[in-house]
Amino acid sequence: MIETKLHQDVLEIIISNAPVNALGAGVRSALSQAIETAQADDQVKVILLRGAGKLFSAGADITEFDQPPTGCTLPAVIDAIEASPKPVVAAIHGTALGGGLELALGCHYRLATPTAKLGLPEVSLGILPGAGGTQRLPRLVGLDAALNMIVSGSPVDATSALAMGLVDRLVDEEDFPTAAIAYARILDAPGRTRDKQVADDAGVLERFAAANARRIRSLDAPKACMTAVKASVELPIDEGLALERKLFAELVGGAQAKALRHAFFAERAAGKIADLPADTPRRPIAKVGVIGAGTMGGGISMNFLLAGMDVTIVEMTQDALDRGVALMRANYEASAKKGRLTREQVEHAMSLLTPTLAFDALADCDLVIEAVYENMEVKKEIFARLDAIAKPGAILASNTSYLSIDEIASATKRPADVLGLHFFSPANIMKLVEVVRGAATADDVLTTGMQVARSIGKVPVVARVCYGFIGNRMLIPRQDNAYAMLLEGATPEQIDRVHTDFGMPMGPLQMIDLAGVDIGWHRDTDRIESLQDALCAAGRWGQKTKAGFYNYDENRKPSPSPVVAEIIDGFRNRAGLKRRDISDDEIVARTLYTMVNEGAKILDENIAQRASDIDVVWLHGYGWPRHKGGPMFWADQIGLTTVSEGLARYADRIGDGFSMAPLLARQSADGGAPDK
Ligand code: CAA
């Protein structure tokens, strides 16, 4: 776990704990031992600390946070390094994150290669840097920069680190670690971070707290980070370190930190296909085709173009093609205006796009993604045409959000090459892609689908075929119950508030307004059989018509609509329903517990590989609050009995065909977790 190499008077101590040099108990104890031994060795004048493999260190071993602490602590190792009479130099390549960077902060000098990244991402795990980061970083880089790094959790690159005083010097990448060793050799007396003073920058803390108040309002960790950083100004370092340690201990066992750790590991697990070895081959993808230049087709294409891939986009009419291409450019330009893209990136991306009306232009694509509207006959016709022209080995994907990939694949003579790549709207922004594995999908087609999604910065999750796959299938009972409760007496504001208070970015009705109330509507204004029909017939199609469940102003700010209240009243009266008060508890049970129930069915039917995959779908496709881990994790935390009892309480109102998921019934009886 620790290797040492003596280069005359410089002792190299190498952290060697693949894959990310996490600082688990074994590493800490070996490191502490190596530092102690080096003190006693007269030959050693300087100690150089670095990581083996691709990086310095990813910090504490996160898996240990759920176990009782063992062995020497990281703060103790760092104290020993800082107290060393012999200079200790951190030589950073790749990344130094969390406890890894804190280790470097305890060293007397820091060197970094130009491509290195340095950060304290603990806040994203619901904790704060617990090994001195909140006290030492401000002493090196000042309050403002330290607050930004610690509270955002975002890493900085080596050049910025040099400019802010976080590293002392950049060393040649090609000549690493030799150049670092040569530099270490000329160092003498150790300079200790703890001896520096933090400049009390008047008002910085207050300004920072005010500017970030909204973003962090329901989160414990960023607030604790700010408290600890404040202590770096106000308290002697040992008292500051003690406070940091206390806050760390409080947070690490808390509900938010557990949920965020779950999300971290769930995301990594989702990338693994349970029944396929990691080295399953993949097909090379260089050229992508997209059928349909509507919002989805355009959004999907934008991802590939930005990743530097050639995209051919096909439409039926010149008008639709021009509109689609213009929208893509406008979206890129809006990002450039916000500083998220450079002008060169926009132009380069657009230069890789080939818009065409010629379907045959897809013949040399390695991957073709169909993104036309949801109609099985249309999709089958497209896949039959594709089958006739696509080159052998090309992957044929559908972006369908509900329909059977198996039926779509049956329109081709190569069902093994077909899969679903279900992007979420807006497709250029949302991270989730459900990679839908048909009954005949070949292994290398599935692994390629996962890899392609990753290569454009998405989070792929495998789903099997069913109506709506994972995410949208769970949305159905939520949506049905939201509509039903409006007729029974709830208001759109009440239903949505329960969800936004929970931490969702928007409630079910706000989401329908965003997506379009008219999705799935039959388009006959005289046929009014449902609330949706009535809203659509009245031109209330959602945000796009500035009227849906809410009225919208020019900034898309919603306000309650008396017209909607009237439409709902009219419906209720015609249905002979008596308005009653609906409690928040009922809304939670009928919209959130029903989702968990559907999730449990999805798991039982093997549509999802694991419960945590369902959580990843909701984190990245629908904005489930990360500090609540995802619906299945959340259900486990509040107790499956709570969920099943809540469902039972409202079972007769939940809607036709409601049935408790057998898995939920079984496991709540056992008191177990929703995972199998
Ligand atoms: N502890 C334990 N396991 C870790 C880990 C950590 N700190 N960081 C990564 N891993 C594991 C992953 O779970 C994954 O395991 P599997 O292969 O079994 O799925 C494996 O290492 C590789 O990780 P990635 O797939 O994420 O690899 P990558 O190359 O894409 O990314 C990375 C590398 C940027 C370092 C990324 O892993 C990462 O961001 N890690 C977490 C960094 C972090 O949050 N550090 C702070 C820890 S808390 C702390 O240090 C507290 C303190 O104050 C002492």
XYZ file of C-alpha atoms and ligand atoms in Angstrom:
730
model
C 0.000 0.000 0.000
C 2.991 2.234 0.540
C 6.235 1.864 -1.393
C 9.430 3.720 -0.589
C 12.382 4.459 -2.880
C 15.536 6.190 -1.767
C 17.183 8.506 -4.303
C 20.396 9.423 -2.449
C 19.054 11.880 0.149
C 15.446 12.094 -1.085
C 13.032 9.428 0.100
C 10.090 8.871 -2.186
C 6.980 7.611 -0.373
C 4.452 6.318 -2.892
C 0.803 5.718 -2.024
C -0.105 2.619 -3.966
C -3.703 1.586 -3.419
C -5.465 0.997 -6.759
C -7.714 2.178 -8.253
C -7.706 5.675 -6.688
C -5.145 5.562 -3.835
C -7.892 5.984 -1.243
C -6.526 6.587 2.242
C -8.006 3.577 4.017
C -6.812 2.282 7.399
C -4.020 0.186 5.840
C -2.622 3.133 3.885
C -2.807 5.457 6.877
C -0.959 3.098 9.138
C 1.734 2.285 6.532
C 2.145 5.974 5.719
C 2.491 6.920 9.363
C 5.080 4.175 9.780
C 7.035 5.321 6.705
C 7.138 8.938 7.939
C 8.382 7.799 11.333
C 11.056 5.550 9.830
C 12.243 8.366 7.568
C 12.854 10.592 10.602
C 15.210 8.041 12.086
C 17.143 7.505 8.828
C 20.099 9.890 8.704
C 20.507 9.385 4.978
C 17.076 10.937 4.328
C 17.136 14.730 4.112
C 13.862 15.350 2.281
C 10.670 13.264 1.864
C 8.661 13.329 -1.359
C 5.094 12.058 -1.186
C 3.241 11.020 -4.344
C 0.630 8.619 -5.669
C 1.163 5.553 -7.847
C -0.716 5.076 -11.114
C -2.952 7.783 -12.538
C -3.379 10.102 -9.565
C -2.151 11.410 -6.219
C -5.143 10.335 -4.120
C -8.971 10.497 -4.170
C -9.002 11.028 -0.391
C -10.532 9.065 2.442
C -11.894 5.606 1.679
C -15.593 6.443 1.501
C -16.601 2.858 2.243
C -15.112 3.265 5.742
C -17.607 5.994 6.652
C -20.257 3.367 7.346
C -17.962 1.435 9.662
C -16.539 2.163 13.116
C -13.194 4.044 12.846
C -10.078 1.870 13.003
C -6.347 2.501 13.224
C -4.667 5.871 13.177
C -6.713 8.764 11.895
C -5.875 10.828 8.826
C -5.593 14.049 10.887
C -2.978 12.303 13.073
C -0.959 11.269 9.991
C -1.161 14.809 8.620
C -0.100 16.310 11.965
C 2.930 14.005 11.990
C 3.843 15.102 8.464
C 3.465 18.770 9.311
C 5.560 18.349 12.456
C 8.352 16.573 10.558
C 11.689 18.372 10.973
C 12.638 17.105 7.511
C 10.829 18.836 4.644
C 7.964 16.813 3.186
C 6.997 17.658 -0.415
C 3.726 16.608 -2.046
C 4.150 15.869 -5.770
C 0.685 15.868 -7.306
C -0.282 14.377 -10.653
C -3.764 13.430 -11.868
C -6.027 14.412 -9.006
C -5.677 15.247 -5.332
C -9.130 15.222 -3.807
C -10.555 15.434 -0.298
C -8.252 13.820 2.249
C -5.689 13.507 -0.574
C -5.460 17.272 -0.898
C -5.582 17.661 2.885
C -2.546 15.402 3.064
C -0.803 17.710 0.612
C -1.855 20.761 2.655
C -0.045 19.281 5.645
C 3.138 18.875 3.578
C 5.659 21.708 3.554
C 5.718 22.212 -0.228
C 3.332 21.274 -3.027
C 4.311 20.556 -6.613
C 1.842 19.710 -9.366
C 1.922 18.662 -12.989
C 0.144 21.112 -15.327
C -2.837 18.773 -15.910
C -3.423 18.042 -12.217
C -6.724 18.871 -10.533
C -7.016 19.720 -6.866
C -10.215 19.884 -4.857
C -12.128 19.324 -1.647
C -15.338 17.634 -2.907
C -16.471 16.465 0.567
C -19.512 18.738 0.492
C -20.931 16.648 -2.351
C -20.789 13.675 0.018
C -22.674 15.620 2.689
C -19.619 16.166 4.884
C -16.860 18.740 5.265
C -13.120 18.289 4.810
C -12.375 16.492 8.065
C -8.593 16.316 8.001
C -7.689 19.961 8.390
C -8.811 21.239 4.979
C -11.096 23.927 6.385
C -8.263 25.332 8.527
C -5.241 24.896 6.271
C -6.703 25.856 2.896
C -7.739 29.397 3.977
C -4.266 29.838 5.481
C -2.740 29.124 2.065
C -5.136 30.691 -0.417
C -7.183 33.199 1.580
C -10.791 33.152 2.708
C -12.542 33.882 -0.548
C -10.847 31.197 -2.648
C -11.048 28.659 0.179
C -14.771 29.237 0.687
C -15.397 28.816 -3.010
C -13.468 25.576 -3.219
C -14.832 24.056 -0.021
C -18.491 25.044 -0.351
C -18.780 24.318 -4.077
C -16.676 21.159 -3.887
C -15.390 21.901 -7.406
C -11.731 21.202 -8.123
C -9.339 23.789 -9.532
C -6.738 23.130 -12.224
C -3.014 23.310 -11.555
C -2.567 26.739 -13.146
C -5.233 28.280 -10.911
C -3.791 26.411 -7.939
C -0.404 27.974 -8.663
C -1.905 31.439 -9.029
C -3.772 31.196 -5.729
C -0.789 29.842 -3.803
C -2.162 26.343 -3.335
C 0.854 24.857 -5.115
C 4.358 26.276 -5.058
C 5.511 25.179 -8.487
C 4.443 23.249 -11.589
C 6.650 20.362 -12.683
C 7.085 18.821 -16.088
C 4.509 16.118 -16.838
C 6.826 13.982 -18.992
C 9.602 14.141 -16.455
C 7.411 13.238 -13.471
C 8.445 12.307 -10.783
C 12.136 12.832 -11.606
C 11.727 16.611 -11.904
C 9.869 16.678 -8.593
C 12.647 14.728 -6.880
C 15.272 17.130 -8.267
C 13.304 20.098 -6.947
C 12.785 18.476 -3.544
C 16.531 18.005 -3.210
C 17.198 21.746 -3.103
C 14.647 22.475 -0.359
C 15.680 23.137 3.188
C 13.630 24.265 6.179
C 9.996 23.192 6.176
C 7.391 25.975 5.954
C 4.290 25.009 7.933
C 0.800 25.892 6.761
C -0.439 25.979 10.359
C 1.897 28.881 11.161
C 0.268 31.185 8.596
C -2.490 33.620 9.500
C -5.770 33.932 7.607
C -6.351 37.512 6.587
C -9.683 38.598 8.085
C -11.182 39.817 4.878
C -13.949 42.054 6.112
C -17.393 40.877 5.101
C -16.279 37.983 2.847
C -18.006 35.341 4.945
C -21.230 37.322 5.226
C -21.311 38.126 1.513
C -20.636 34.515 0.608
C -23.360 33.253 2.963
C -25.893 35.716 1.543
C -25.029 34.907 -2.081
C -25.386 31.156 -1.515
C -28.275 31.090 0.947
C -30.918 29.872 -1.522
C -28.791 27.205 -3.153
C -27.824 25.570 0.118
C -30.927 26.249 2.183
C -31.845 22.662 2.983
C -28.328 21.245 3.024
C -26.363 20.641 6.231
C -22.849 20.224 4.829
C -22.287 23.599 3.137
C -23.424 25.367 6.306
C -20.981 23.329 8.398
C -18.232 24.117 5.860
C -18.860 27.833 6.341
C -18.855 27.518 10.134
C -15.525 25.694 10.041
C -13.921 28.135 7.597
C -15.061 31.004 9.825
C -13.204 29.341 12.684
C -9.979 29.499 10.657
C -10.130 33.276 11.085
C -11.427 33.428 14.619
C -9.763 30.552 16.454
C -6.216 29.273 16.970
C -5.580 26.405 14.547
C -5.857 23.602 17.099
C -9.261 24.824 18.225
C -10.325 25.235 14.603
C -9.212 21.672 13.852
C -11.131 20.368 16.871
C -14.287 22.161 15.714
C -13.852 20.791 12.181
C -13.508 17.278 13.582
C -16.628 17.675 15.694
C -18.675 18.930 12.725
C -17.334 16.104 10.562
C -18.389 13.488 13.122
C -21.876 15.010 13.342
C -22.365 15.054 9.578
C -20.853 11.745 8.531
C -23.517 9.580 10.201
C -26.383 11.913 9.247
C -29.207 11.222 6.818
C -27.973 13.600 4.103
C -24.431 12.198 4.078
C -25.761 8.621 3.908
C -27.979 9.539 0.967
C -25.159 11.319 -0.866
C -22.805 8.370 -0.339
C -25.519 6.115 -1.662
C -25.827 8.329 -4.752
C -22.035 8.225 -5.296
C -21.870 4.429 -5.258
C -25.218 4.016 -7.061
C -23.894 6.027 -10.012
C -20.835 3.837 -10.256
C -22.844 0.614 -9.909
C -25.280 1.730 -12.642
C -22.444 1.641 -15.180
C -22.016 -2.098 -14.645
C -24.053 -4.669 -16.530
C -24.700 -7.418 -14.036
C -24.486 -10.402 -16.404
C -21.705 -9.149 -18.688
C -17.982 -9.093 -17.962
C -16.371 -5.625 -17.890
C -14.224 -6.544 -20.911
C -17.172 -7.336 -23.223
C -16.125 -5.884 -26.600
C -17.667 -2.723 -28.036
C -18.277 -1.548 -31.584
C -16.408 1.549 -32.768
C -18.651 4.610 -33.185
C -17.335 7.552 -35.206
C -20.317 8.723 -37.209
C -23.800 9.209 -35.801
C -27.124 9.607 -37.597
C -30.236 11.134 -36.053
C -33.709 10.794 -37.552
C -35.922 13.757 -36.684
C -34.783 17.335 -36.110
C -37.464 18.140 -33.523
C -36.642 19.167 -29.953
C -35.434 15.684 -29.020
C -33.518 14.912 -32.227
C -31.829 18.309 -32.115
C -30.989 18.039 -28.415
C -29.558 14.529 -28.876
C -27.430 15.661 -31.829
C -26.027 18.593 -29.837
C -24.390 16.181 -27.364
C -22.541 14.279 -30.076
C -21.452 17.412 -31.918
C -20.006 18.945 -28.764
C -18.123 15.707 -28.141
C -16.535 16.180 -31.578
C -18.466 13.525 -33.503
C -19.901 13.874 -37.020
C -23.696 13.884 -37.026
C -26.035 13.488 -40.005
C -29.531 14.661 -39.155
C -32.455 13.684 -41.391
C -35.880 15.303 -41.665
C -38.915 14.957 -43.946
C -39.250 18.584 -45.043
C -36.785 21.415 -45.604
C -38.816 23.608 -43.287
C -38.606 21.219 -40.348
C -34.911 20.674 -41.017
C -34.150 24.403 -41.102
C -36.156 25.013 -37.944
C -34.368 22.195 -36.125
C -30.890 23.339 -37.159
C -31.689 26.958 -36.258
C -32.881 25.870 -32.807
C -29.675 23.905 -32.206
C -27.583 26.927 -33.129
C -29.734 29.187 -30.930
C -29.322 26.824 -27.969
C -25.541 26.690 -28.417
C -25.408 30.452 -28.697
C -27.430 30.873 -25.520
C -24.832 28.687 -23.750
C -22.013 30.758 -25.253
C -23.677 33.932 -23.967
C -23.712 32.465 -20.468
C -19.991 31.691 -20.819
C -20.512 27.912 -20.829
C -19.148 27.521 -24.372
C -16.687 29.526 -26.457
C -17.594 30.876 -29.876
C -15.067 28.452 -31.371
C -16.805 25.497 -29.701
C -20.155 26.600 -31.126
C -18.758 26.957 -34.654
C -16.818 23.714 -34.453
C -19.886 21.801 -33.251
C -22.086 23.232 -36.020
C -19.424 22.443 -38.636
C -19.693 18.740 -37.761
C -23.416 18.682 -38.576
C -24.774 17.461 -41.917
C -28.482 18.318 -42.233
C -30.225 16.456 -45.056
C -33.558 15.268 -46.429
C -31.911 12.161 -47.886
C -32.586 9.114 -45.732
C -29.859 7.224 -47.627
C -27.275 9.589 -46.136
C -27.507 7.425 -43.000
C -25.982 4.474 -44.856
C -22.442 4.985 -43.525
C -23.374 5.827 -39.901
C -22.114 3.569 -37.100
C -25.030 4.501 -34.871
C -28.433 5.817 -35.922
C -30.851 7.204 -33.336
C -34.487 7.554 -34.320
C -36.192 10.477 -32.555
C -39.572 10.908 -34.209
C -42.933 11.103 -32.417
C -44.363 8.242 -30.406
C -46.189 6.064 -32.892
C -45.393 2.390 -33.286
C -46.388 2.156 -36.942
C -44.234 5.144 -37.880
C -41.286 3.799 -35.922
C -41.584 0.336 -37.459
C -41.685 1.824 -40.921
C -38.538 3.851 -40.185
C -36.695 0.830 -38.813
C -37.633 -1.249 -41.864
C -36.206 1.489 -44.098
C -33.110 1.736 -41.921
C -32.620 -2.013 -42.115
C -32.514 -1.737 -45.879
C -29.788 0.930 -45.995
C -27.703 0.852 -42.783
C -24.266 -0.695 -43.097
C -23.705 -4.118 -41.539
C -22.883 -3.814 -37.836
C -24.467 -0.375 -37.465
C -26.337 0.084 -34.188
C -29.969 1.078 -34.649
C -31.413 2.917 -31.660
C -34.810 4.346 -30.832
C -35.349 7.261 -28.480
C -38.848 6.030 -27.696
C -39.947 6.916 -24.173
C -42.615 4.227 -23.811
C -42.828 1.811 -26.737
C -41.538 -1.756 -27.033
C -38.018 -1.990 -28.421
C -38.725 -5.640 -29.222
C -41.620 -4.732 -31.477
C -39.596 -1.969 -33.144
C -36.704 -4.417 -33.640
C -39.077 -6.921 -35.239
C -39.395 -4.560 -38.214
C -35.738 -5.321 -39.044
C -33.859 -8.468 -39.983
C -31.217 -7.580 -37.392
C -32.937 -7.289 -33.991
C -29.604 -7.993 -32.268
C -28.378 -4.576 -33.488
C -31.364 -2.708 -32.055
C -31.662 -1.076 -28.636
C -33.286 1.917 -26.972
C -31.393 5.081 -26.117
C -33.961 7.061 -24.186
C -32.779 10.632 -23.608
C -34.575 13.007 -21.258
C -35.759 16.436 -22.196
C -33.998 18.833 -22.715
C -31.689 16.203 -24.200
C -28.677 18.507 -24.473
C -28.849 19.168 -20.718
C -30.338 16.230 -18.819
C -27.736 13.637 -17.859
C -29.820 10.489 -17.895
C -29.992 7.999 -20.740
C -32.012 4.817 -20.259
C -30.244 2.196 -22.342
C -33.033 -0.191 -23.204
C -32.021 -3.789 -23.697
C -34.376 -5.653 -25.989
C -34.862 -9.406 -25.799
C -32.532 -9.836 -28.796
C -30.065 -6.957 -28.201
C -26.496 -8.251 -28.648
C -24.080 -7.893 -25.717
C -21.672 -5.680 -27.652
C -24.558 -3.452 -28.774
C -25.550 -2.931 -25.149
C -21.990 -2.212 -23.949
C -21.495 0.168 -26.871
C -24.740 1.959 -26.001
C -23.495 2.453 -22.426
C -20.074 3.649 -23.570
C -21.468 6.028 -26.185
C -23.708 7.631 -23.579
C -20.759 8.041 -21.205
C -18.608 9.520 -23.981
C -21.084 12.382 -24.393
C -21.154 13.038 -20.638
C -24.379 11.201 -19.851
C -25.217 8.818 -17.019
C -26.490 5.597 -18.635
C -28.772 3.145 -16.813
C -29.814 -0.215 -18.263
C -33.557 -0.926 -18.495
C -35.442 -3.874 -19.916
C -38.505 -3.470 -22.093
C -41.832 -2.451 -20.522
C -44.246 0.429 -21.094
C -42.350 3.582 -20.015
C -39.200 1.665 -18.961
C -38.038 2.765 -15.485
C -38.596 6.506 -15.139
C -41.751 7.149 -17.137
C -43.439 4.009 -15.885
C -43.024 5.318 -12.330
C -44.363 8.672 -13.438
C -47.695 7.168 -14.520
C -49.228 6.503 -11.062
C -47.881 9.853 -9.829
C -49.493 11.696 -12.697
C -52.779 9.761 -12.570
C -53.139 10.463 -8.862
C -52.253 14.130 -9.265
C -55.055 14.489 -11.851
C -57.478 12.522 -9.662
C -56.733 14.575 -6.545
C -57.438 17.793 -8.445
C -60.949 16.520 -9.075
C -61.325 15.371 -5.493
C -60.407 18.778 -4.053
C -56.656 19.507 -4.095
C -55.308 22.524 -5.976
C -52.370 22.387 -8.419
C -50.458 24.646 -5.995
C -50.975 22.268 -3.080
C -49.885 19.157 -4.971
C -46.839 20.879 -6.432
C -45.884 22.469 -3.099
C -45.685 19.047 -1.417
C -43.149 18.055 -4.075
C -41.083 21.256 -4.045
C -41.007 21.206 -0.215
C -39.700 17.673 -0.547
C -36.870 19.059 -2.667
C -38.007 18.281 -6.221
C -37.278 21.118 -8.661
C -40.954 21.147 -9.626
C -44.175 19.329 -8.827
C -46.100 16.898 -11.087
C -48.383 19.574 -12.577
C -45.585 22.067 -13.123
C -43.777 19.249 -14.900
C -46.750 18.559 -17.167
C -46.865 22.285 -17.972
C -43.182 22.198 -18.886
C -43.414 19.059 -21.045
C -46.726 20.102 -22.664
C -50.255 19.349 -21.405
C -51.039 18.314 -24.985
C -48.663 15.331 -25.015
C -50.806 12.310 -25.861
C -53.904 14.463 -26.417
C -56.246 13.274 -29.215
C -56.454 16.839 -30.685
C -60.252 16.901 -30.984
C -61.461 20.067 -29.215
C -65.050 18.799 -29.171
C -64.209 15.559 -27.403
C -63.825 16.465 -23.727
C -63.603 13.415 -21.520
C -60.855 14.368 -19.120
C -59.271 17.338 -17.401
C -56.449 17.132 -19.930
C -58.958 17.329 -22.813
C -60.592 20.383 -21.233
C -57.292 22.198 -20.662
C -56.068 21.435 -24.178
C -59.357 22.472 -25.777
C -59.054 25.794 -23.914
C -55.584 26.281 -25.435
C -53.892 25.631 -22.085
C -51.042 23.512 -23.447
C -48.559 24.487 -20.760
C -45.591 26.846 -20.711
C -45.430 26.973 -24.505
C -48.832 28.723 -24.653
C -48.132 30.638 -21.401
C -51.121 28.822 -19.898
C -51.490 25.326 -18.495
C -52.290 24.382 -14.929
C -50.843 27.812 -14.170
C -50.657 31.139 -15.964
C -47.114 32.079 -17.019
C -45.648 35.546 -17.481
C -42.957 36.375 -20.043
C -40.292 35.112 -17.592
C -42.126 31.804 -17.239
C -43.058 32.653 -13.665
C -46.216 30.710 -12.734
C -49.268 32.073 -10.936
C -52.523 30.285 -9.993
C -55.212 30.336 -12.668
C -58.874 31.047 -11.818
C -59.796 29.562 -15.215
C -58.221 26.254 -14.256
C -60.032 26.332 -10.908
C -63.303 26.788 -12.808
C -62.543 23.989 -15.261
C -61.755 21.672 -12.352
C -64.943 22.694 -10.492
C -66.992 22.060 -13.614
C -65.551 18.609 -13.993
C -66.036 17.757 -10.345
C -69.674 18.795 -10.494
C -70.359 16.826 -13.660
C -68.737 13.752 -12.142
C -70.999 14.197 -9.085
C -67.971 14.383 -6.763
C -68.077 16.327 -3.510
C -65.046 18.502 -2.906
C -63.104 17.438 0.170
C -59.910 18.581 1.861
C -56.903 16.570 0.799
C -54.104 16.269 3.356
C -50.403 16.532 2.469
C -50.075 12.999 3.831
C -52.492 11.778 1.168
C -50.562 13.609 -1.552
C -47.302 12.033 -0.385
C -48.844 8.564 -0.333
C -50.603 8.858 -3.675
C -47.795 10.486 -5.618
C -44.528 9.451 -3.920
C -45.365 6.084 -2.341
C -47.105 4.969 -5.534
C -43.846 5.671 -7.368
C -41.934 3.526 -4.890
C -44.564 0.818 -5.348
C -44.091 0.914 -9.117
C -40.320 0.883 -8.593
C -40.643 -2.282 -6.514
C -42.616 -3.918 -9.350
C -39.959 -2.816 -11.841
C -37.354 -4.484 -9.674
C -39.375 -7.647 -9.227
C -39.849 -7.911 -12.988
C -36.108 -7.377 -13.608
C -36.784 -4.269 -15.683
C -34.099 -2.566 -13.563
C -30.950 -4.433 -12.583
C -30.889 -3.100 -9.028
C -32.833 -0.728 -6.739
C -30.007 1.802 -6.843
C -30.318 2.004 -10.670
C -33.879 3.259 -10.167
C -32.489 5.920 -7.844
C -29.960 7.016 -10.489
C -32.790 7.341 -13.032
C -34.647 9.692 -10.707
C -31.552 11.662 -9.668
C -30.493 12.389 -13.231
C -33.738 12.276 -15.216
C -36.198 14.058 -12.939
C -34.203 16.096 -10.414
C -34.902 13.952 -7.341
C -33.033 15.759 -4.516
C -29.641 14.126 -4.280
C -29.525 14.468 -0.492
C -32.525 12.133 -0.386
C -30.700 9.477 -2.393
C -33.470 8.491 -4.841
C -36.957 7.011 -4.354
C -35.895 3.483 -3.423
C -33.215 4.651 -0.979
C -35.659 7.148 0.509
C -38.299 4.441 0.933
C -35.772 2.330 2.742
C -34.867 5.232 5.048
C -38.426 6.120 6.017
C -39.206 2.417 6.360
C -40.957 0.118 3.937
C -43.685 -0.398 6.501
C -44.401 3.344 6.447
C -44.724 3.135 2.668
C -46.893 0.049 2.568
C -49.123 1.348 5.380
C -49.493 4.684 3.574
C -50.471 2.884 0.387
C -52.918 0.700 2.258
C -54.469 3.788 3.899
C -55.418 5.277 0.538
C -55.624 2.079 -1.526
C -59.284 2.572 -2.475
C -58.540 6.070 -3.794
C -55.253 5.381 -5.582
C -57.009 4.303 -8.705
C -58.197 1.410 -10.762
C -55.951 -1.526 -10.794
C -53.877 -0.492 -7.785
C -52.001 -3.393 -6.325
C -49.264 -3.466 -3.737
C -45.964 -4.580 -5.258
C -45.319 -8.129 -4.029
C -41.707 -7.154 -3.271
C -42.847 -4.271 -1.094
C -45.374 -6.405 0.752
C -42.768 -9.148 1.287
C -39.942 -6.897 2.368
C -41.922 -4.549 4.562
C -43.077 -7.687 6.387
C -39.382 -8.692 6.765
C -38.295 -5.123 7.600
C -35.786 -5.442 4.745
C -34.380 -3.088 2.129
C -35.971 -2.761 -1.321
C -32.899 -4.201 -3.061
C -33.003 -7.863 -3.867
N -13.167 5.905 -1.506
C -13.503 4.646 -1.857
N -13.708 4.258 -3.135
C -13.546 5.187 -4.096
C -13.194 6.513 -3.806
C -12.980 6.866 -2.434
N -12.611 8.094 -2.062
N -13.126 7.202 -4.962
C -13.404 6.332 -5.949
N -13.653 5.106 -5.426
C -13.947 3.876 -6.159
C -15.232 3.956 -6.973
O -16.348 3.606 -6.197
C -14.953 2.983 -8.089
O -15.170 1.695 -7.564
P -15.738 0.535 -8.519
O -14.752 0.379 -9.628
O -15.843 -0.631 -7.619
O -17.060 1.033 -9.017
C -13.442 3.117 -8.316
O -12.920 3.705 -7.129
C -13.082 4.008 -9.494
O -13.781 5.250 -9.330
P -14.434 6.007 -10.557
O -15.222 5.054 -11.360
O -15.131 7.189 -9.986
O -13.121 6.419 -11.363
P -12.835 7.715 -12.231
O -11.498 7.503 -12.790
O -13.991 7.980 -13.135
O -12.812 8.941 -11.195
C -12.146 10.112 -9.180
C -11.787 9.043 -10.247
C -12.209 11.489 -9.838
C -11.097 10.085 -8.125
C -13.549 9.773 -8.611
O -13.556 8.422 -8.216
C -13.943 10.574 -7.399
O -14.392 11.700 -7.549
N -13.823 9.985 -6.196
C -14.312 10.583 -4.971
C -13.442 11.697 -4.511
C -13.955 12.240 -3.203
O -15.112 12.568 -3.040
N -13.048 12.354 -2.219
C -13.371 12.818 -0.924
C -13.501 11.645 -0.014
S -14.036 12.133 1.565
C -12.651 12.668 2.377
O -11.572 12.634 1.851
C -12.968 13.131 3.755
C -11.872 13.718 4.495
O -11.874 14.890 4.716
C -10.836 12.899 5.067
